[in-house]
mmCIF file of C-alpha atoms and ligand atoms in Angstrom:
data_model
loop_
_atom_site.group_PDB
_atom_site.id
_atom_site.type_symbol
_atom_site.label_atom_id
_atom_site.label_comp_id
_atom_site.label_asym_id
_atom_site.label_seq_id
_atom_site.Cartn_x
_atom_site.Cartn_y
_atom_site.Cartn_z
ATOM 1 C CA MET A 1 -3.660 -15.836 29.852
ATOM 2 C CA GLY A 2 -4.948 -13.614 27.601
ATOM 3 C CA VAL A 3 -3.465 -12.089 24.703
ATOM 4 C CA PRO A 4 -0.074 -9.751 25.550
ATOM 5 C CA ALA A 5 -0.954 -6.288 25.373
ATOM 6 C CA PHE A 6 1.696 -5.681 22.411
ATOM 7 C CA VAL A 7 -0.372 -8.150 20.498
ATOM 8 C CA ASP A 8 -3.497 -6.575 21.492
ATOM 9 C CA ALA A 9 -2.135 -2.958 21.008
ATOM 10 C CA ARG A 10 -1.376 -3.737 17.363
ATOM 11 C CA ARG A 11 -4.567 -2.866 14.653
ATOM 12 C CA SER A 12 -5.082 -1.860 11.150
ATOM 13 C CA ILE A 13 -5.304 2.233 11.247
ATOM 14 C CA ARG A 14 -6.614 3.285 7.999
ATOM 15 C CA ALA A 15 -5.663 7.511 8.642
ATOM 16 C CA PHE A 16 -2.366 9.256 9.239
ATOM 17 C CA THR A 17 -1.767 12.633 10.429
ATOM 18 C CA HIS A 18 1.121 13.899 7.833
ATOM 19 C CA ASP A 19 4.224 14.144 9.963
ATOM 20 C CA ALA A 20 6.599 11.687 8.078
ATOM 21 C CA VAL A 21 8.526 8.830 9.139
ATOM 22 C CA PRO A 22 12.076 9.078 10.571
ATOM 23 C CA ARG A 23 13.935 6.875 8.262
ATOM 24 C CA ALA A 24 15.984 4.758 11.387
ATOM 25 C CA VAL A 25 12.628 4.521 12.479
ATOM 26 C CA LEU A 26 10.987 3.058 8.969
ATOM 27 C CA ASP A 27 14.642 0.947 9.478
ATOM 28 C CA ALA A 28 13.843 -0.462 12.605
ATOM 29 C CA VAL A 29 10.867 -1.940 11.256
ATOM 30 C CA VAL A 30 12.543 -3.518 8.345
ATOM 31 C CA GLU A 31 14.989 -4.691 10.745
ATOM 32 C CA ALA A 32 12.464 -6.665 12.732
ATOM 33 C CA ALA A 33 10.637 -7.557 10.116
ATOM 34 C CA CYS A 34 14.119 -9.839 8.793
ATOM 35 C CA VAL A 35 14.075 -11.720 12.216
ATOM 36 C CA ALA A 36 11.000 -13.238 11.707
ATOM 37 C CA PRO A 37 11.378 -17.002 10.979
ATOM 38 C CA ALA A 38 12.021 -18.400 7.171
ATOM 39 C CA PRO A 39 12.773 -21.952 5.276
ATOM 40 C CA HIS A 40 15.629 -22.791 6.154
ATOM 41 C CA HIS A 41 17.174 -20.071 7.042
ATOM 42 C CA SER A 42 15.805 -18.430 4.191
ATOM 43 C CA ARG A 43 15.482 -14.717 3.323
ATOM 44 C CA PRO A 44 13.230 -14.840 1.027
ATOM 45 C CA TRP A 45 11.940 -11.301 1.424
ATOM 46 C CA ARG A 46 13.593 -7.723 0.679
ATOM 47 C CA TRP A 47 11.861 -4.397 1.374
ATOM 48 C CA VAL A 48 11.364 -1.084 0.088
ATOM 49 C CA VAL A 49 10.583 1.400 1.940
ATOM 50 C CA VAL A 50 8.864 4.384 0.021
ATOM 51 C CA ASP A 51 8.787 8.038 1.697
ATOM 52 C CA THR A 52 9.135 10.249 -1.537
ATOM 53 C CA ASP A 53 6.746 12.305 -3.201
ATOM 54 C CA ALA A 54 8.219 10.848 -6.936
ATOM 55 C CA GLY A 55 8.741 6.804 -5.401
ATOM 56 C CA LYS A 56 4.241 7.195 -4.043
ATOM 57 C CA ALA A 57 2.929 8.559 -7.138
ATOM 58 C CA ALA A 58 5.005 5.606 -9.407
ATOM 59 C CA LEU A 59 3.382 3.468 -7.242
ATOM 60 C CA ALA A 60 0.046 4.604 -6.991
ATOM 61 C CA HIS A 61 0.121 5.323 -10.675
ATOM 62 C CA GLY A 62 2.121 1.336 -11.677
ATOM 63 C CA MET A 63 -0.574 -0.200 -9.036
ATOM 64 C CA GLY A 64 -3.692 2.439 -10.131
ATOM 65 C CA GLU A 65 -2.994 1.159 -14.449
ATOM 66 C CA ARG A 66 -4.014 -2.019 -13.008
ATOM 67 C CA TRP A 67 -6.841 -2.440 -11.435
ATOM 68 C CA ARG A 68 -8.450 -0.123 -13.653
ATOM 69 C CA THR A 69 -7.498 -3.161 -16.562
ATOM 70 C CA ASP A 70 -8.715 -5.547 -13.978
ATOM 71 C CA LEU A 71 -11.872 -3.671 -13.060
ATOM 72 C CA ALA A 72 -12.590 -2.785 -16.614
ATOM 73 C CA GLY A 73 -12.273 -6.481 -17.000
ATOM 74 C CA ASP A 74 -15.003 -7.123 -14.555
ATOM 75 C CA GLY A 75 -17.357 -5.190 -16.354
ATOM 76 C CA VAL A 76 -17.140 -2.097 -13.554
ATOM 77 C CA GLU A 77 -18.943 1.039 -14.390
ATOM 78 C CA PRO A 78 -16.700 3.626 -16.016
ATOM 79 C CA ALA A 79 -17.162 6.399 -13.562
ATOM 80 C CA ARG A 80 -16.455 3.522 -10.713
ATOM 81 C CA VAL A 81 -13.163 2.351 -11.749
ATOM 82 C CA ASP A 82 -12.350 6.161 -11.925
ATOM 83 C CA GLU A 83 -14.238 6.358 -8.328
ATOM 84 C CA LEU A 84 -12.305 3.172 -6.564
ATOM 85 C CA VAL A 85 -8.729 3.903 -9.088
ATOM 86 C CA ALA A 86 -8.771 7.797 -7.672
ATOM 87 C CA ALA A 87 -9.185 6.554 -4.132
ATOM 88 C CA SER A 88 -6.105 4.051 -3.442
ATOM 89 C CA HIS A 89 -4.238 6.779 -5.517
ATOM 90 C CA GLU A 90 -5.371 8.907 -2.336
ATOM 91 C CA LYS A 91 -4.907 6.080 -0.153
ATOM 92 C CA ILE A 92 -1.452 5.326 -1.098
ATOM 93 C CA THR A 93 0.201 8.831 -2.093
ATOM 94 C CA GLY A 94 -1.578 10.425 1.126
ATOM 95 C CA ALA A 95 0.309 7.957 3.029
ATOM 96 C CA PRO A 96 3.911 9.115 4.950
ATOM 97 C CA ALA A 97 5.241 5.727 4.695
ATOM 98 C CA ILE A 98 5.414 3.014 2.912
ATOM 99 C CA VAL A 99 6.597 -0.644 3.407
ATOM 100 C CA LEU A 100 7.096 -3.060 0.427
ATOM 101 C CA GLY A 101 7.676 -6.483 1.289
ATOM 102 C CA CYS A 102 8.884 -8.361 -1.944
ATOM 103 C CA LEU A 103 9.566 -12.250 -2.430
ATOM 104 C CA THR A 104 12.601 -13.461 -3.968
ATOM 105 C CA TRP A 105 13.437 -17.704 -4.919
ATOM 106 C CA ASP A 106 17.063 -16.374 -2.398
ATOM 107 C CA GLY A 107 17.522 -19.243 -0.459
ATOM 108 C CA LEU A 108 14.967 -21.830 -1.600
ATOM 109 C CA ASP A 109 15.226 -25.306 -2.679
ATOM 110 C CA ARG A 110 14.252 -25.532 -6.175
ATOM 111 C CA TYR A 111 11.904 -28.646 -7.227
ATOM 112 C CA PRO A 112 11.311 -30.725 -10.065
ATOM 113 C CA ASP A 113 7.670 -31.396 -9.517
ATOM 114 C CA GLU A 114 5.384 -27.832 -9.502
ATOM 115 C CA ALA A 115 3.460 -29.191 -7.053
ATOM 116 C CA ARG A 116 6.570 -29.072 -4.119
ATOM 117 C CA GLN A 117 8.150 -25.458 -6.357
ATOM 118 C CA HIS A 118 4.247 -24.247 -5.409
ATOM 119 C CA ALA A 119 4.429 -25.500 -1.403
ATOM 120 C CA GLU A 120 7.667 -24.121 -1.782
ATOM 121 C CA TRP A 121 7.062 -20.362 -2.515
ATOM 122 C CA GLY A 122 3.364 -21.257 -0.364
ATOM 123 C CA MET A 123 5.815 -21.689 2.590
ATOM 124 C CA ALA A 124 7.932 -17.812 1.775
ATOM 125 C CA LEU A 125 4.220 -16.579 1.639
ATOM 126 C CA LEU A 126 3.597 -17.447 4.634
ATOM 127 C CA SER A 127 6.848 -16.450 6.276
ATOM 128 C CA LEU A 128 6.469 -12.907 4.981
ATOM 129 C CA GLY A 129 3.569 -12.706 6.035
ATOM 130 C CA ALA A 130 5.397 -13.279 9.588
ATOM 131 C CA ALA A 131 7.582 -10.775 9.051
ATOM 132 C CA VAL A 132 4.854 -8.343 8.259
ATOM 133 C CA GLU A 133 3.368 -9.149 11.502
ATOM 134 C CA ASN A 134 6.857 -8.652 12.860
ATOM 135 C CA LEU A 135 6.975 -5.203 11.144
ATOM 136 C CA MET A 136 3.545 -3.756 12.731
ATOM 137 C CA LEU A 137 3.887 -4.775 15.851
ATOM 138 C CA ALA A 138 7.116 -3.755 16.347
ATOM 139 C CA ALA A 139 5.953 -0.663 14.712
ATOM 140 C CA ALA A 140 2.699 -0.556 17.481
ATOM 141 C CA ASP A 141 6.012 -0.530 19.709
ATOM 142 C CA ALA A 142 7.737 2.838 18.183
ATOM 143 C CA GLY A 143 4.128 4.543 18.736
ATOM 144 C CA TYR A 144 3.442 4.292 15.287
ATOM 145 C CA ALA A 145 -0.242 3.201 12.655
ATOM 146 C CA SER A 146 0.264 0.308 10.489
ATOM 147 C CA CYS A 147 -2.420 -1.007 8.124
ATOM 148 C CA TRP A 148 -1.318 -3.878 5.263
ATOM 149 C CA VAL A 149 -2.884 -3.395 1.950
ATOM 150 C CA ALA A 150 -3.165 -6.023 -0.012
ATOM 151 C CA ALA A 151 -2.811 -4.476 -3.441
ATOM 152 C CA PRO A 152 0.541 -5.923 -5.051
ATOM 153 C CA ILE A 153 -0.555 -9.489 -3.953
ATOM 154 C CA PHE A 154 -2.791 -9.115 -7.594
ATOM 155 C CA CYS A 155 0.207 -7.433 -9.687
ATOM 156 C CA PRO A 156 3.390 -8.214 -7.888
ATOM 157 C CA GLU A 157 5.095 -7.473 -12.050
ATOM 158 C CA ASP A 158 3.044 -4.359 -12.197
ATOM 159 C CA THR A 159 4.382 -3.126 -9.033
ATOM 160 C CA ARG A 160 8.080 -4.245 -8.840
ATOM 161 C CA ASP A 161 8.268 -1.951 -12.375
ATOM 162 C CA ALA A 162 6.265 0.599 -11.610
ATOM 163 C CA LEU A 163 8.988 0.970 -9.170
ATOM 164 C CA ALA A 164 12.101 -0.430 -10.983
ATOM 165 C CA LEU A 165 12.332 -2.962 -8.657
ATOM 166 C CA PRO A 166 15.450 -5.249 -9.578
ATOM 167 C CA ILE A 167 13.370 -8.549 -12.119
ATOM 168 C CA ASP A 168 13.259 -10.745 -8.793
ATOM 169 C CA TRP A 169 12.268 -8.796 -6.201
ATOM 170 C CA LEU A 170 7.959 -9.405 -5.909
ATOM 171 C CA PRO A 171 6.066 -7.870 -4.048
ATOM 172 C CA HIS A 172 3.582 -9.263 -2.161
ATOM 173 C CA ALA A 173 2.532 -7.079 0.788
ATOM 174 C CA MET A 174 2.138 -3.670 1.167
ATOM 175 C CA VAL A 175 2.215 -1.727 5.019
ATOM 176 C CA LEU A 176 1.326 1.788 4.826
ATOM 177 C CA VAL A 177 2.891 3.376 8.724
ATOM 178 C CA GLY A 178 2.628 6.152 10.362
ATOM 179 C CA ARG A 179 1.044 8.544 12.661
ATOM 180 C CA ALA A 180 -2.749 7.215 13.695
ATOM 181 C CA ASP A 181 -5.116 10.150 13.091
ATOM 182 C CA PRO A 182 -6.033 10.781 16.146
ATOM 183 C CA ALA A 183 -9.689 10.997 14.543
ATOM 184 C CA TYR A 184 -9.858 7.977 12.896
ATOM 185 C CA ALA A 185 -12.083 5.270 14.168
ATOM 186 C CA GLY A 186 -11.512 1.274 13.881
ATOM 187 C CA ARG A 187 -14.230 -0.809 14.288
ATOM 188 C CA ALA A 188 -13.732 -2.912 17.535
ATOM 189 C CA ARG A 189 -12.190 -6.185 17.738
ATOM 190 C CA PRO A 190 -14.551 -8.921 17.836
ATOM 191 C CA PRO A 191 -13.548 -11.470 20.956
ATOM 192 C CA VAL A 192 -12.400 -14.338 19.660
ATOM 193 C CA PRO A 193 -14.523 -17.650 19.906
ATOM 194 C CA LEU A 194 -11.489 -19.702 20.394
ATOM 195 C CA GLU A 195 -14.165 -22.764 21.201
ATOM 196 C CA ASP A 196 -15.292 -22.479 17.194
ATOM 197 C CA LEU A 197 -11.743 -21.608 16.466
ATOM 198 C CA ARG A 198 -9.438 -24.459 17.983
ATOM 199 C CA ALA A 199 -9.556 -27.864 18.175
ATOM 200 C CA HIS A 200 -7.978 -30.757 20.832
ATOM 201 C CA ARG A 201 -6.535 -34.133 19.643
HETATM 202 C C1 FMN B 301 -3.037 -9.766 3.691
HETATM 203 C C2 FMN B 301 -4.176 -8.961 4.463
HETATM 204 C C3 FMN B 301 -4.123 -8.291 3.481
HETATM 205 C C4 FMN B 301 -5.393 -6.724 4.425
HETATM 206 N N1 FMN B 301 -5.012 -5.844 3.067
HETATM 207 C C5 FMN B 301 -6.072 -4.856 3.185
HETATM 208 C C6 FMN B 301 -6.418 -4.097 2.932
HETATM 209 O O1 FMN B 301 -6.090 -4.590 1.740
HETATM 210 N N2 FMN B 301 -7.700 -2.651 2.621
HETATM 211 C C7 FMN B 301 -7.035 -2.909 4.699
HETATM 212 O O2 FMN B 301 -8.039 -1.948 4.394
HETATM 213 N N3 FMN B 301 -6.807 -3.608 5.043
HETATM 214 C C8 FMN B 301 -6.252 -4.612 5.139
HETATM 215 N N4 FMN B 301 -5.764 -5.873 5.847
HETATM 216 C C9 FMN B 301 -6.208 -5.398 7.556
HETATM 217 C C10 FMN B 301 -7.153 -6.345 7.312
HETATM 218 O O3 FMN B 301 -8.141 -5.957 6.666
HETATM 219 C C11 FMN B 301 -7.402 -6.481 9.796
HETATM 220 O O4 FMN B 301 -6.053 -6.514 10.136
HETATM 221 C C12 FMN B 301 -8.583 -6.971 9.825
HETATM 222 O O5 FMN B 301 -9.705 -6.351 9.982
HETATM 223 C C13 FMN B 301 -8.430 -7.056 11.427
HETATM 224 O O6 FMN B 301 -8.694 -5.585 11.805
HETATM 225 P P1 FMN B 301 -6.965 -5.208 12.475
HETATM 226 O O7 FMN B 301 -5.472 -5.162 11.486
HETATM 227 O O8 FMN B 301 -7.234 -4.673 13.385
HETATM 228 O O9 FMN B 301 -6.856 -6.430 13.482
HETATM 229 C C14 FMN B 301 -5.362 -7.084 5.117
HETATM 230 C C15 FMN B 301 -5.172 -7.476 5.961
HETATM 231 C C16 FMN B 301 -4.005 -9.587 5.651
HETATM 232 C C17 FMN B 301 -3.522 -9.433 6.183
#
């Protein structure tokens, strides 16, 4: 049977044309995200569409400064730190649109012990992943390219504060969206070694 064509069609595209993404398209992809499965019929995610120059600059600055501190703490050479942070800044400010996926505790269960509390948050994170995949599939279906960028999961509070989001909106995923640069050539997708990746019992 193979992989359905609409699933196979989504690839991570890291270079975009300068075309803006209409807000109607961004609303449609966020709506697709919001029909993802989630624990207890909750909707623990919030979505922030960042498509203004000011928003992108604030996001790039907030995450960039945090990354600068982390890299310096890791002992990375100052010149290399500048280079990495500048590249990250360019990636964010150069994207036509960005959708940030945030997690909240809205609708989630609370437990008195840390282990179950951690598992509950893990469920919400899994759900956010499903929602982000929905978002990217919907973008691909509408003719838009996207790329999931991990950065906010390393600094949710800094990302939140950079955009003055509500205190309980914690950004965990960042998706760049735009029209694919026709010159961009991604890696070929390797075949799926099903025999290695799944088992039967
Ligand atoms: C949680 C997560 C974080 C990711 N972070 C990044 C990232 O920071 N930068 C990037 O270029 N791609 C990132 N990706 C995209 C992966 O590199 C990409 O999905 C993978 O190489 C497979 O390629 P494909 O999406 O084209 O099938 C991320 C993907 C996931 C699921």
